[in-house]
Coordinates of C-alpha atoms and ligand atoms in Angstrom, one line a residue:
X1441 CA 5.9 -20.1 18.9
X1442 CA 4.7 -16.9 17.5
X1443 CA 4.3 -17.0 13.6
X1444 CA 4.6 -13.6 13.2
X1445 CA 7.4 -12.5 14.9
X1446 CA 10.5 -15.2 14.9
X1447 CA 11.9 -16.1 18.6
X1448 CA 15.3 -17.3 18.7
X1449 CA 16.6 -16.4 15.5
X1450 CA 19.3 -13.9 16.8
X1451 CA 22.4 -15.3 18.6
X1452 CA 24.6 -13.6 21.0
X1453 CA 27.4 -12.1 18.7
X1454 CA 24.5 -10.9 16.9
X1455 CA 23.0 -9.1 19.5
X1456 CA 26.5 -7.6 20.3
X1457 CA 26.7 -6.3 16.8
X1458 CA 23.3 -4.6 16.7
X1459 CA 24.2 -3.1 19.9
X1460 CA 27.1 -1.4 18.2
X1461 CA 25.3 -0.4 15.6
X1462 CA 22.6 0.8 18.0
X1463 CA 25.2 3.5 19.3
X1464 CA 24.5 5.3 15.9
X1465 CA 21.4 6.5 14.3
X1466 CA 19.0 4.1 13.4
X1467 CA 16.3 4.9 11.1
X1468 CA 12.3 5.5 12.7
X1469 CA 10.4 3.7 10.1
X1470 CA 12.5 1.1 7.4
X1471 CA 10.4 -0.1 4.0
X1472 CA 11.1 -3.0 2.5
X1473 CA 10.5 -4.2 -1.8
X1474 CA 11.0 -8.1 -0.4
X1475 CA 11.6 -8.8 -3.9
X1476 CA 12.9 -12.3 -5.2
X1477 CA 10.9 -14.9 -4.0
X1478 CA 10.0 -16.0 -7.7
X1479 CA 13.8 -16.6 -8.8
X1480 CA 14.6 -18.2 -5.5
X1481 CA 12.1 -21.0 -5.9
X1482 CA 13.9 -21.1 -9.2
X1483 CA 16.8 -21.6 -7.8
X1484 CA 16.1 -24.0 -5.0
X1485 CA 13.7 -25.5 -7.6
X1486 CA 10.9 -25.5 -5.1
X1487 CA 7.2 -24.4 -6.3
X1488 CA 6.9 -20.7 -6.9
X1489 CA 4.2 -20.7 -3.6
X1490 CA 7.0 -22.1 -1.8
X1491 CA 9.3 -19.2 -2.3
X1492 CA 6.6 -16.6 -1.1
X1493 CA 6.2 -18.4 1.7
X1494 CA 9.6 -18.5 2.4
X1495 CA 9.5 -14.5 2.2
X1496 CA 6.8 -14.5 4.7
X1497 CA 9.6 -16.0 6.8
X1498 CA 11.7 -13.8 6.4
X1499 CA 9.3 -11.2 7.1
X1500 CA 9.1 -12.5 10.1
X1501 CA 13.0 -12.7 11.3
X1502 CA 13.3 -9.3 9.9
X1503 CA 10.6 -8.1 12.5
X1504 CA 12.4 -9.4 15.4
X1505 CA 15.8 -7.8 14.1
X1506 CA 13.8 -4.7 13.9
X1507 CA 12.2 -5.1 17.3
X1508 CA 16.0 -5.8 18.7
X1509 CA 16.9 -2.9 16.8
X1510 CA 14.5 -0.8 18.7
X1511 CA 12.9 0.6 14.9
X1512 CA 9.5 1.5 15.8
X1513 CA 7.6 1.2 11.9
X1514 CA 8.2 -1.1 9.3
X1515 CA 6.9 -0.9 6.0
X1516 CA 6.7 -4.0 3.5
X1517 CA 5.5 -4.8 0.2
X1518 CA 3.7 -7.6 0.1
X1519 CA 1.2 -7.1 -2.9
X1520 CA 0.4 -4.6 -5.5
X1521 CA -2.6 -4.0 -7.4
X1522 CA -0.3 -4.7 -10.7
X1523 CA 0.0 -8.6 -9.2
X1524 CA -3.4 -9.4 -9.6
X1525 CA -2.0 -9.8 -13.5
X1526 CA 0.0 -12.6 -11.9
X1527 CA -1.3 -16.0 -12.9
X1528 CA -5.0 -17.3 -11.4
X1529 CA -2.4 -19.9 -9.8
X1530 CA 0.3 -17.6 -7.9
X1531 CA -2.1 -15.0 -7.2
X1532 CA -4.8 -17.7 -5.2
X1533 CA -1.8 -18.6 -3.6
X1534 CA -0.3 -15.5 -2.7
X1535 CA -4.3 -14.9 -1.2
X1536 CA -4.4 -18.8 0.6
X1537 CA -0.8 -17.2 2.2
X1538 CA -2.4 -13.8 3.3
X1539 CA -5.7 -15.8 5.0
X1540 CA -3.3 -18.9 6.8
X1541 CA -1.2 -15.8 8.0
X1542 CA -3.9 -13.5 8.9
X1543 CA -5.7 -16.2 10.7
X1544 CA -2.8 -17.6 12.6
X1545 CA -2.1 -13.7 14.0
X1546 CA -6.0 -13.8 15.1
X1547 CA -5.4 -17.0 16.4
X1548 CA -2.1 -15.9 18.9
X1549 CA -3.4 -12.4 19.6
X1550 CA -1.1 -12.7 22.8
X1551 CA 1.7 -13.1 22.1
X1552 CA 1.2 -10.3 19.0
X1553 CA 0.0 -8.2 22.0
X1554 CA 2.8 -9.2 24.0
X1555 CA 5.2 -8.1 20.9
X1556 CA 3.3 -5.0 20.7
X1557 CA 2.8 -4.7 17.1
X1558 CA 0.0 -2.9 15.5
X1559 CA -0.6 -3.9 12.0
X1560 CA -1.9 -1.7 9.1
X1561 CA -2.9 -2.7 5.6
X1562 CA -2.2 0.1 3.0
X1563 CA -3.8 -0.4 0.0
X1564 CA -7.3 -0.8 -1.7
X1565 CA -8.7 -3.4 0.6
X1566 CA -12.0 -3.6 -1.8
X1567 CA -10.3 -5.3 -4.3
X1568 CA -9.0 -8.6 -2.1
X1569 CA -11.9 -11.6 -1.3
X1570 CA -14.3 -10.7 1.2
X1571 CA -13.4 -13.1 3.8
X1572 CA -9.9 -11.6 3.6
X1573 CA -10.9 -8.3 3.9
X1574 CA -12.9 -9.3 7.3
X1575 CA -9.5 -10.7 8.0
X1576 CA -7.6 -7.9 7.7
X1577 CA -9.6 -5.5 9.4
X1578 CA -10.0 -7.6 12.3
X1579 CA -6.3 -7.7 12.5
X1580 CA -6.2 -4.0 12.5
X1581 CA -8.9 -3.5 15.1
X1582 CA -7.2 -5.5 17.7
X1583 CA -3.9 -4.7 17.2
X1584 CA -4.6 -0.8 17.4
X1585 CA -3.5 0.3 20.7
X1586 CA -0.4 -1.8 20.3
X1587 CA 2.7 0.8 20.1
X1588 CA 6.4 -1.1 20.2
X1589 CA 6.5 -1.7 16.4
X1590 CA 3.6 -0.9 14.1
X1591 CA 3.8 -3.0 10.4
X1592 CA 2.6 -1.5 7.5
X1593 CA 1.6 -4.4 4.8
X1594 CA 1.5 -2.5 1.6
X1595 CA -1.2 -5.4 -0.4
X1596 CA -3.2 -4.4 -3.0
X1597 CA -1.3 -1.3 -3.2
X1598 CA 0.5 1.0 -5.7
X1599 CA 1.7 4.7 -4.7
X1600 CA -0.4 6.3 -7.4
X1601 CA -3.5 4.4 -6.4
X1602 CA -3.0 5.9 -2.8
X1603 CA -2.0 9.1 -4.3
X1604 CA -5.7 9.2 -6.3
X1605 CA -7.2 8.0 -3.2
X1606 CA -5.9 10.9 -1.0
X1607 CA -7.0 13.6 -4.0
X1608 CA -10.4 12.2 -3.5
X1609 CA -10.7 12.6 0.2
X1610 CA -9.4 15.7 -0.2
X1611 CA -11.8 17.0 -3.0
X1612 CA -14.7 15.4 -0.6
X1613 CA -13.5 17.8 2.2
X1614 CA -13.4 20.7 0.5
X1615 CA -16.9 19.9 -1.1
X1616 CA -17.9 19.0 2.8
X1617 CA -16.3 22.9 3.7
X1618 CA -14.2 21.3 6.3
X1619 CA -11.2 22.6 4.5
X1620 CA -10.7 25.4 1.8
X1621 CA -8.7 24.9 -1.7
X1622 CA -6.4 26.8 -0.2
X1623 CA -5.4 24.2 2.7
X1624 CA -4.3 21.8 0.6
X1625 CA -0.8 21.6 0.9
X1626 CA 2.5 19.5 0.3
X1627 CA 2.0 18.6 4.3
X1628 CA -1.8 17.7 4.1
X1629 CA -1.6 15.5 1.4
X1630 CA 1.3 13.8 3.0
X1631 CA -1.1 13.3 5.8
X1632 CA -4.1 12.2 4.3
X1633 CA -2.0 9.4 2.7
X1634 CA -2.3 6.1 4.3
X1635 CA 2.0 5.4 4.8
X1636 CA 4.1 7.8 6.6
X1637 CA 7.8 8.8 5.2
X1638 CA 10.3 5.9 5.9
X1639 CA 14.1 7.3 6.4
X1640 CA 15.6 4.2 5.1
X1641 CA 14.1 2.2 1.9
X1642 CA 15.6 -1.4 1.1
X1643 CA 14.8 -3.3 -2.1
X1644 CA 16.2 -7.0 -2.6
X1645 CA 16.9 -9.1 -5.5
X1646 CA 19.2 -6.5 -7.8
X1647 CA 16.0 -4.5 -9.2
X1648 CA 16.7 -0.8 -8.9
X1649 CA 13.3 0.7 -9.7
X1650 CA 10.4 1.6 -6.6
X1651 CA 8.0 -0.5 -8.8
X1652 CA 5.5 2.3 -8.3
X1653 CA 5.8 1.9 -3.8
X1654 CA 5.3 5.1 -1.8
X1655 CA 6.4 7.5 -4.4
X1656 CA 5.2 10.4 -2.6
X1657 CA 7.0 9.6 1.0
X1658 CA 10.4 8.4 -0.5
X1659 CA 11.2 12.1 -1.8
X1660 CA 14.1 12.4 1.8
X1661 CA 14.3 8.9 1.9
X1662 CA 17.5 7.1 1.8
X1663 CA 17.9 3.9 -0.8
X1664 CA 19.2 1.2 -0.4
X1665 CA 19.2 -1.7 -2.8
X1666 CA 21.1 -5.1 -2.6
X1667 CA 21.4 -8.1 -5.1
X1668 CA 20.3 -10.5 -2.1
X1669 CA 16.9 -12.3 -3.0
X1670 CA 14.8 -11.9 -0.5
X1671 CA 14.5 -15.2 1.3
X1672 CA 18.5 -15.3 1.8
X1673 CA 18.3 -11.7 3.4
X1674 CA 19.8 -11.7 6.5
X1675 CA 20.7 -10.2 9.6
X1676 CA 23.8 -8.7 8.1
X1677 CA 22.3 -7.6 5.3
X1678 CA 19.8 -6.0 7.6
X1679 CA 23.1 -4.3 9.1
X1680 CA 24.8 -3.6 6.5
X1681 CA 21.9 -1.2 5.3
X1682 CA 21.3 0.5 8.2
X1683 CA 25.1 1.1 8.4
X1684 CA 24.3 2.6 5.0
X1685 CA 21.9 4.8 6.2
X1686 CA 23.6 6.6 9.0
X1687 CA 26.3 7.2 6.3
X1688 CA 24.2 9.2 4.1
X1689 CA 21.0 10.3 5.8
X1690 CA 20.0 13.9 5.8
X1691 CA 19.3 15.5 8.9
X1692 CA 15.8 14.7 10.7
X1693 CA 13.0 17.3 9.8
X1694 CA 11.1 18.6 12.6
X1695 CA 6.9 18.8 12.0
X1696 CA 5.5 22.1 11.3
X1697 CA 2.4 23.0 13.4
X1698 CA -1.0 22.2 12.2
X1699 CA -4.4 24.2 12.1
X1700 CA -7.0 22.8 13.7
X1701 CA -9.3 22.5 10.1
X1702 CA -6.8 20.4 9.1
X1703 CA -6.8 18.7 12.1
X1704 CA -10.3 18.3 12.4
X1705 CA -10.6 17.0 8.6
X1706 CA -7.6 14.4 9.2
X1707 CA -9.5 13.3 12.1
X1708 CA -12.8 12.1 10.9
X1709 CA -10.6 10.6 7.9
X1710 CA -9.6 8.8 10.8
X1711 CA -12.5 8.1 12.3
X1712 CA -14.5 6.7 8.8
X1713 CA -11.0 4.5 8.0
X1714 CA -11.9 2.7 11.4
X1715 CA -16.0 2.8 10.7
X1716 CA -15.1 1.2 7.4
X1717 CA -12.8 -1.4 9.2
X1718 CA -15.6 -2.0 11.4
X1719 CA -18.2 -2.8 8.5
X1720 CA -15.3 -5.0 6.6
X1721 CA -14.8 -7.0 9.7
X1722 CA -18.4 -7.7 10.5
X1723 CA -19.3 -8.9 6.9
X1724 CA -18.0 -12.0 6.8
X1725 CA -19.2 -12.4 11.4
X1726 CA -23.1 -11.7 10.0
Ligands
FPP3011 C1 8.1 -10.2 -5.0 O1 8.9 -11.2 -5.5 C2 7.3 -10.6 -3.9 C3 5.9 -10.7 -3.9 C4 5.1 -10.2 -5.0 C5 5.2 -11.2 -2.7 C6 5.8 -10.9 -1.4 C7 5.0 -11.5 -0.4 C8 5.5 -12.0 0.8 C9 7.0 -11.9 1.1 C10 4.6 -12.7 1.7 C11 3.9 -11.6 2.6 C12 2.7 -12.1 3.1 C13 1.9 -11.5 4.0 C14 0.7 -12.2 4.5 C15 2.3 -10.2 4.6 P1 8.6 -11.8 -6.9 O2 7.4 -12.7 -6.8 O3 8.3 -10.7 -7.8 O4 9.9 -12.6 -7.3 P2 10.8 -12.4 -8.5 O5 11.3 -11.0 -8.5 O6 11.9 -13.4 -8.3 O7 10.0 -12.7 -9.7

């Protein structure tokens, strides 16, 4: 049983429904704020490590409806930079949840592979424990030339720590002369952040505020937010937004061309993101 993605969790009139709802649009990449998990420990009065585990859950049932739903990027929430404030309790057992999951998904690379998912953690990985940081970037190295659904885990992220992050790799390539003031544009900073623009954004739990998440990319996006705590979210719910979305989405935007400085600087971006996976994942291995 794979922990990552949840088998068996969708029943026949299920499947019939998203079917329908297949014969619309359906968004390319879906973010969620899986928001709640605090209140509905409350409310089950279970421990408060209980409820984010219980969102991990979740995560994982929500994967499989978007798999079924044929969405090919997911983005999620899972920690930002302002939760490290969190107590030293919750936030060690947010990390303890993060290295059991993170582990297990090494452990049952096949059947991730077999999923095809390709996972990618946004955020600023220095910050997290070393051992989880060789975690994570293992996880990304060998799930990177899976292409059915590619999960973004926002952790140890905020939009305006990206958003700094992006300036400075900008500001090293014009210093380098790969790219002139000039060339830096609304497009080219879009791309040299590390999330993409999601069409549909879904927050749980009644907040209406983005909590400082993908500021920059959410600027066509269509929101979405429901009073549903995260771990009671459901395939309905899941529905119900989408539904949502192909009432109110704006038309899709085709890509402008590219020239090939820019091209050439967003590729060794590329290329030192993976040579700085590389190094995370090998210093826990030496
Ligand atoms: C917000 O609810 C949720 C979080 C801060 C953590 C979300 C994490 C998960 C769902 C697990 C993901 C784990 C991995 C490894 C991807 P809250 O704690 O703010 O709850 P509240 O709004 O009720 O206070």
């Amino acid at each position: 049983m794979s922990t990552w993605v949840k088998e068996n969790c969708v029943s026949f009139f299920q499947l019939f429904c998203i079917k329908v709802v297949k014969t619309g649009r359906v968004p390319q990449h879906i973010a969620f704020i899986m928001d709640g998990n605090r209140r509905f420990a409350k409310k089950h009065n279970v421990q408060r490590n209980t409820g984010h585990s219980k969102g991990f859950d979740k995560l994982s049932e929500t994967l499989k409806w978007c798999l079924d739903l044929g969405i090919p990027e997911v983005t999620v929430y899972a920690f930002s930079i302002e939760n490290f404030k969190r107590s030293e309790d919750e936030v060690n057992g947010l990390m303890d949840l993060a290295r059991d999951k993170f582990q297990r998904l090494l452990d049952e690379m096949d059947q991730i592979n077999e999923w095809g998912v390709r996972i990618h953690v946004a955020g600023r990985l220095a910050l997290l424990p070393e051992d989880l940081q060789a975690l994570v970037a293992k996880a990304m190295l060998l799930t990177k030339n899976n292409n059915k659904l590619r999960l973004n885990i926002a952790y140890s992220y905020t939009a305006r720590d990206e958003i700094s992050r992006a300036a400075s790799h900008l500001v090293d390539g014009v210093n380098n002369q790969e790219l002139l003031p000039e060339d830096i544009d609304e497009d080219l900073v879009s791309q040299t952040l590390e999330l993409g623009e999601p069409e549909l954004l879904v927050r749980t739990s009644g907040e209406v505020r983005l909590s400082d998440f993908m500021l920059w990319q959410i600027s066509n996006t269509v929101l979405y937010f429901t009073d549903v705590l995260w771990p009671e979210f459901s395939i309905w719910d899941i529905l119900a937004a989408i539904i949502y979305f192909q009432r109110h989405a704006p038309p899709a935007r085709l890509e402008d061309s590219i020239s090939e400085e820019k091209l050439n600087f967003l590729e060794r971006l590329e290329k030192s993101r993976w040579q700085q996976l590389e190094n995370m994942a090998a210093i826990v291995a030496s």
